[in-house]
């Protein structure tokens, strides 16, 4: 399956450095086309500018959140149709930072995923266990529950992306062993089979401290179909090196 290298810029980037970063990614994509899909997800404030930079390139645009409704009286929120209108094709949903900071539940993530699909966006639904859950031997149960609750029924595998991001690996420099990643990704693939049509076509990304130094090893694990990259996606050379490992 063609892998996806997705950069999650989180709440980083002002006009100057954000546009410079996007231009550098586009220049690298033009210089050396890769056999993977490339996506960057800047903060909402930069989407319009970055869309103009990505136009005509092989780099896709994504957002980091959307509302459950497309429009209406929801002060401060952004609807999926608005993101589509800006040129987005993906939206990250249920990231552990939002689950923790905004208290997003599985049911909310599911409603957002439905809204994303209705607007023609591909949701990247994030799941992952905390360190306490892993140490307590609950990882697979937690992931099964999150998947069950966060993924709408009736979708086909190609209409969504799952990102497995162990909470304890995000921004910490720690990564699971390849055996742990393999176990979880196989578990997710199996669980998806009961939830979506053609589950084999769903891309399952690994995320959490992916770096140029560990990307090749992580991307070689069975059922790892790409990476969701946080910190390293803010440095064009590092992001590109990881994309090459996806290629
Ligand atoms: P990280 O973040 O690569 O900085 O660990 C990944 C993510 O949260 O998507």
Short mmCIF file of C-alpha atoms and ligand atoms in Angstrom, two decimals:
data_model
loop_
_atom_site.label_atom_id
_atom_site.label_comp_id
_atom_site.label_asym_id
_atom_site.label_seq_id
_atom_site.Cartn_x
_atom_site.Cartn_y
_atom_site.Cartn_z
CA UNK A 1 0.00 0.00 0.00
CA UNK A 2 1.24 3.52 -0.79
CA UNK A 3 2.32 5.07 2.49
CA UNK A 4 1.35 8.50 3.83
CA UNK A 5 3.86 10.87 5.42
CA UNK A 6 1.77 13.39 7.37
CA UNK A 7 3.20 16.41 9.17
CA UNK A 8 1.24 17.71 12.15
CA UNK A 9 2.52 21.20 12.84
CA UNK A 10 0.27 21.53 15.92
CA UNK A 11 0.10 25.12 17.27
CA UNK A 12 3.31 26.19 15.55
CA UNK A 13 4.02 28.64 12.77
CA UNK A 14 3.56 32.33 12.15
CA UNK A 15 3.14 33.72 8.64
CA UNK A 16 6.86 33.99 7.91
CA UNK A 17 8.20 30.68 9.20
CA UNK A 18 5.08 28.71 8.25
CA UNK A 19 5.17 29.81 4.63
CA UNK A 20 8.94 29.27 4.47
CA UNK A 21 8.51 25.71 5.77
CA UNK A 22 5.73 24.95 3.28
CA UNK A 23 7.83 26.33 0.41
CA UNK A 24 10.77 24.17 1.41
CA UNK A 25 8.61 21.03 1.49
CA UNK A 26 7.18 21.87 -1.94
CA UNK A 27 10.68 22.47 -3.33
CA UNK A 28 11.83 19.07 -2.05
CA UNK A 29 8.73 17.39 -3.47
CA UNK A 30 9.39 18.95 -6.87
CA UNK A 31 13.06 18.03 -6.79
CA UNK A 32 12.70 14.38 -5.90
CA UNK A 33 9.24 12.88 -6.33
CA UNK A 34 8.59 10.11 -3.80
CA UNK A 35 6.44 7.02 -4.06
CA UNK A 36 4.44 7.95 -0.96
CA UNK A 37 1.71 10.52 -0.34
CA UNK A 38 2.81 13.67 1.45
CA UNK A 39 0.57 15.78 3.65
CA UNK A 40 1.13 18.81 5.84
CA UNK A 41 -1.34 19.97 8.48
CA UNK A 42 -0.56 23.55 9.50
CA UNK A 43 -2.56 25.49 12.10
CA UNK A 44 -5.89 26.84 10.81
CA UNK A 45 -4.47 30.38 10.60
CA UNK A 46 -2.02 29.30 7.89
CA UNK A 47 -4.23 27.00 5.83
CA UNK A 48 -5.15 29.57 3.19
CA UNK A 49 -1.58 30.77 2.68
CA UNK A 50 -0.14 27.26 2.65
CA UNK A 51 -2.87 26.13 0.21
CA UNK A 52 -1.61 28.73 -2.26
CA UNK A 53 1.96 27.45 -1.85
CA UNK A 54 0.95 23.80 -2.30
CA UNK A 55 -1.22 24.44 -5.37
CA UNK A 56 -0.04 22.27 -8.26
CA UNK A 57 2.43 20.36 -6.06
CA UNK A 58 2.36 16.75 -4.86
CA UNK A 59 1.88 17.88 -1.27
CA UNK A 60 -1.64 17.67 0.17
CA UNK A 61 -3.14 19.97 2.78
CA UNK A 62 -4.86 18.95 6.00
CA UNK A 63 -6.33 20.56 9.10
CA UNK A 64 -5.96 19.55 12.74
CA UNK A 65 -9.60 19.65 13.86
CA UNK A 66 -13.13 20.40 12.70
CA UNK A 67 -16.56 20.89 14.25
CA UNK A 68 -19.38 18.35 14.08
CA UNK A 69 -21.50 20.85 12.12
CA UNK A 70 -20.60 22.43 8.77
CA UNK A 71 -21.76 25.92 9.76
CA UNK A 72 -23.92 27.81 12.19
CA UNK A 73 -23.88 29.43 15.60
CA UNK A 74 -20.68 27.88 16.96
CA UNK A 75 -18.46 30.81 17.88
CA UNK A 76 -14.77 30.17 17.35
CA UNK A 77 -15.26 26.87 15.53
CA UNK A 78 -14.42 25.77 11.98
CA UNK A 79 -16.59 23.46 9.89
CA UNK A 80 -15.23 20.71 7.66
CA UNK A 81 -16.85 22.33 4.60
CA UNK A 82 -14.79 25.46 5.31
CA UNK A 83 -11.62 23.39 5.41
CA UNK A 84 -12.55 21.71 2.14
CA UNK A 85 -13.21 25.15 0.67
CA UNK A 86 -9.65 26.17 1.61
CA UNK A 87 -8.19 23.19 -0.23
CA UNK A 88 -7.85 20.66 2.56
CA UNK A 89 -8.25 17.00 1.76
CA UNK A 90 -7.56 15.55 5.23
CA UNK A 91 -8.35 16.47 8.83
CA UNK A 92 -6.69 15.09 11.96
CA UNK A 93 -9.33 14.15 14.55
CA UNK A 94 -9.17 12.97 18.14
CA UNK A 95 -5.49 13.72 18.65
CA UNK A 96 -4.53 12.80 22.22
CA UNK A 97 -3.72 16.44 22.95
CA UNK A 98 -7.32 17.36 22.10
CA UNK A 99 -8.70 14.35 23.94
CA UNK A 100 -6.73 15.53 27.02
CA UNK A 101 -6.94 19.33 26.75
CA UNK A 102 -10.44 19.68 25.26
CA UNK A 103 -11.87 16.52 26.78
CA UNK A 104 -12.82 15.11 23.37
CA UNK A 105 -14.66 11.81 23.72
CA UNK A 106 -14.83 8.94 21.26
CA UNK A 107 -18.43 9.92 20.47
CA UNK A 108 -17.37 13.48 19.63
CA UNK A 109 -14.52 12.26 17.44
CA UNK A 110 -16.97 9.98 15.65
CA UNK A 111 -19.38 12.87 15.01
CA UNK A 112 -16.50 14.97 13.67
CA UNK A 113 -15.39 12.11 11.41
CA UNK A 114 -18.91 11.95 9.97
CA UNK A 115 -18.86 15.70 9.35
CA UNK A 116 -15.46 15.40 7.70
CA UNK A 117 -16.70 12.67 5.36
CA UNK A 118 -19.83 14.65 4.54
CA UNK A 119 -17.60 17.53 3.45
CA UNK A 120 -15.40 15.22 1.37
CA UNK A 121 -12.40 15.18 3.74
CA UNK A 122 -10.49 12.08 4.80
CA UNK A 123 -10.43 11.91 8.61
CA UNK A 124 -7.20 10.84 10.29
CA UNK A 125 -8.58 9.35 13.49
CA UNK A 126 -6.00 9.20 16.28
CA UNK A 127 -5.96 6.52 18.95
CA UNK A 128 -3.40 5.57 21.56
CA UNK A 129 -2.86 4.40 25.10
CA UNK A 130 -1.32 6.24 28.06
CA UNK A 131 1.70 4.87 29.86
CA UNK A 132 -0.47 3.79 32.80
CA UNK A 133 -2.73 1.88 30.42
CA UNK A 134 0.26 0.20 28.74
CA UNK A 135 1.88 -0.69 32.05
CA UNK A 136 -1.46 -2.06 33.24
CA UNK A 137 -1.65 -4.38 30.22
CA UNK A 138 -4.70 -2.55 28.88
CA UNK A 139 -3.31 -1.29 25.56
CA UNK A 140 -5.28 -3.53 23.20
CA UNK A 141 -8.54 -3.07 25.12
CA UNK A 142 -8.16 0.71 25.16
CA UNK A 143 -7.47 0.80 21.45
CA UNK A 144 -10.40 -1.48 20.66
CA UNK A 145 -12.69 0.80 22.67
CA UNK A 146 -11.37 3.96 21.03
CA UNK A 147 -11.73 2.49 17.54
CA UNK A 148 -15.21 1.17 18.27
CA UNK A 149 -16.34 4.55 19.56
CA UNK A 150 -14.51 6.90 17.20
CA UNK A 151 -15.10 5.39 13.76
CA UNK A 152 -18.45 5.92 12.07
CA UNK A 153 -20.19 2.91 10.59
CA UNK A 154 -20.57 2.48 6.87
CA UNK A 155 -17.20 3.85 5.77
CA UNK A 156 -14.83 2.08 3.41
CA UNK A 157 -11.20 1.58 4.40
CA UNK A 158 -10.00 4.01 1.75
CA UNK A 159 -12.16 6.76 3.19
CA UNK A 160 -10.29 7.08 6.45
CA UNK A 161 -6.84 6.91 8.01
CA UNK A 162 -6.07 5.67 11.51
CA UNK A 163 -3.11 7.02 13.44
CA UNK A 164 -1.77 4.92 16.30
CA UNK A 165 -0.04 7.34 18.65
CA UNK A 166 0.94 6.02 22.07
CA UNK A 167 0.44 9.05 24.33
CA UNK A 168 3.72 8.32 26.13
CA UNK A 169 5.65 8.47 22.85
CA UNK A 170 4.38 11.88 21.72
CA UNK A 171 7.03 14.56 21.97
CA UNK A 172 9.03 12.47 24.46
CA UNK A 173 11.70 10.93 22.25
CA UNK A 174 10.51 7.50 23.42
CA UNK A 175 9.14 5.03 20.91
CA UNK A 176 7.61 1.57 21.29
CA UNK A 177 9.62 -1.41 20.10
CA UNK A 178 8.89 -2.63 16.60
CA UNK A 179 7.29 -5.71 18.18
CA UNK A 180 4.91 -3.49 20.17
CA UNK A 181 4.06 -1.46 17.07
CA UNK A 182 3.48 -4.63 15.05
CA UNK A 183 1.19 -6.06 17.72
CA UNK A 184 -0.93 -2.90 17.88
CA UNK A 185 -1.16 -2.35 14.14
CA UNK A 186 -2.24 -5.96 13.56
CA UNK A 187 -4.83 -5.54 16.32
CA UNK A 188 -6.14 -2.34 14.72
CA UNK A 189 -6.32 -3.96 11.28
CA UNK A 190 -8.26 -6.88 12.72
CA UNK A 191 -10.63 -4.58 14.62
CA UNK A 192 -11.24 -2.47 11.53
CA UNK A 193 -12.39 -5.54 9.64
CA UNK A 194 -15.56 -5.59 11.71
CA UNK A 195 -16.12 -1.86 11.38
CA UNK A 196 -15.42 -0.68 7.85
CA UNK A 197 -15.77 -2.14 4.38
CA UNK A 198 -12.50 -3.20 2.76
CA UNK A 199 -10.50 -2.70 5.96
CA UNK A 200 -7.34 -3.78 4.14
CA UNK A 201 -7.41 -0.46 2.26
CA UNK A 202 -7.30 1.68 5.43
CA UNK A 203 -3.94 3.26 6.08
CA UNK A 204 -2.75 2.88 9.66
CA UNK A 205 -0.06 5.44 10.54
CA UNK A 206 2.34 5.27 13.43
CA UNK A 207 2.95 8.53 15.32
CA UNK A 208 4.99 9.50 18.36
CA UNK A 209 8.61 10.69 18.24
CA UNK A 210 9.15 9.63 14.63
CA UNK A 211 12.57 10.96 13.61
CA UNK A 212 14.92 10.52 10.67
CA UNK A 213 16.94 8.10 12.82
CA UNK A 214 14.05 5.69 13.59
CA UNK A 215 11.74 6.19 10.61
CA UNK A 216 13.11 3.41 8.41
CA UNK A 217 12.76 0.81 11.13
CA UNK A 218 9.24 1.93 12.11
CA UNK A 219 8.08 2.12 8.49
CA UNK A 220 9.25 -1.43 7.84
CA UNK A 221 6.87 -2.89 10.45
CA UNK A 222 3.97 -4.86 8.88
CA UNK A 223 0.70 -2.91 8.72
CA UNK A 224 2.47 0.43 9.29
CA UNK A 225 1.26 2.46 6.32
CA UNK A 226 2.94 5.76 7.06
CA UNK A 227 3.75 8.22 9.80
CA UNK A 228 2.12 11.10 11.65
CA UNK A 229 4.99 13.41 12.44
CA UNK A 230 4.87 16.21 14.99
CA UNK A 231 8.10 17.89 16.09
CA UNK A 232 10.20 16.61 13.20
CA UNK A 233 7.70 17.99 10.65
CA UNK A 234 8.74 21.53 11.63
CA UNK A 235 12.20 20.97 10.13
CA UNK A 236 11.88 20.48 6.38
CA UNK A 237 15.01 18.31 6.09
CA UNK A 238 13.86 15.99 8.89
CA UNK A 239 10.31 15.77 7.55
CA UNK A 240 11.67 14.95 4.13
CA UNK A 241 14.02 12.32 5.44
CA UNK A 242 11.05 10.62 7.15
CA UNK A 243 8.99 10.91 3.96
CA UNK A 244 11.83 9.17 2.13
CA UNK A 245 11.61 6.35 4.66
CA UNK A 246 7.90 6.06 3.74
CA UNK A 247 8.73 5.89 0.05
P1 LIG B 1 5.79 13.99 17.84
O1 LIG B 1 4.20 14.19 17.73
O2 LIG B 1 6.27 13.49 16.51
O3 LIG B 1 6.33 15.37 18.17
O4 LIG B 1 6.03 13.01 18.92
C1 LIG B 1 3.41 13.32 16.97
C2 LIG B 1 1.96 13.74 17.06
O5 LIG B 1 1.51 14.13 18.15
O6 LIG B 1 1.23 13.71 16.05
#
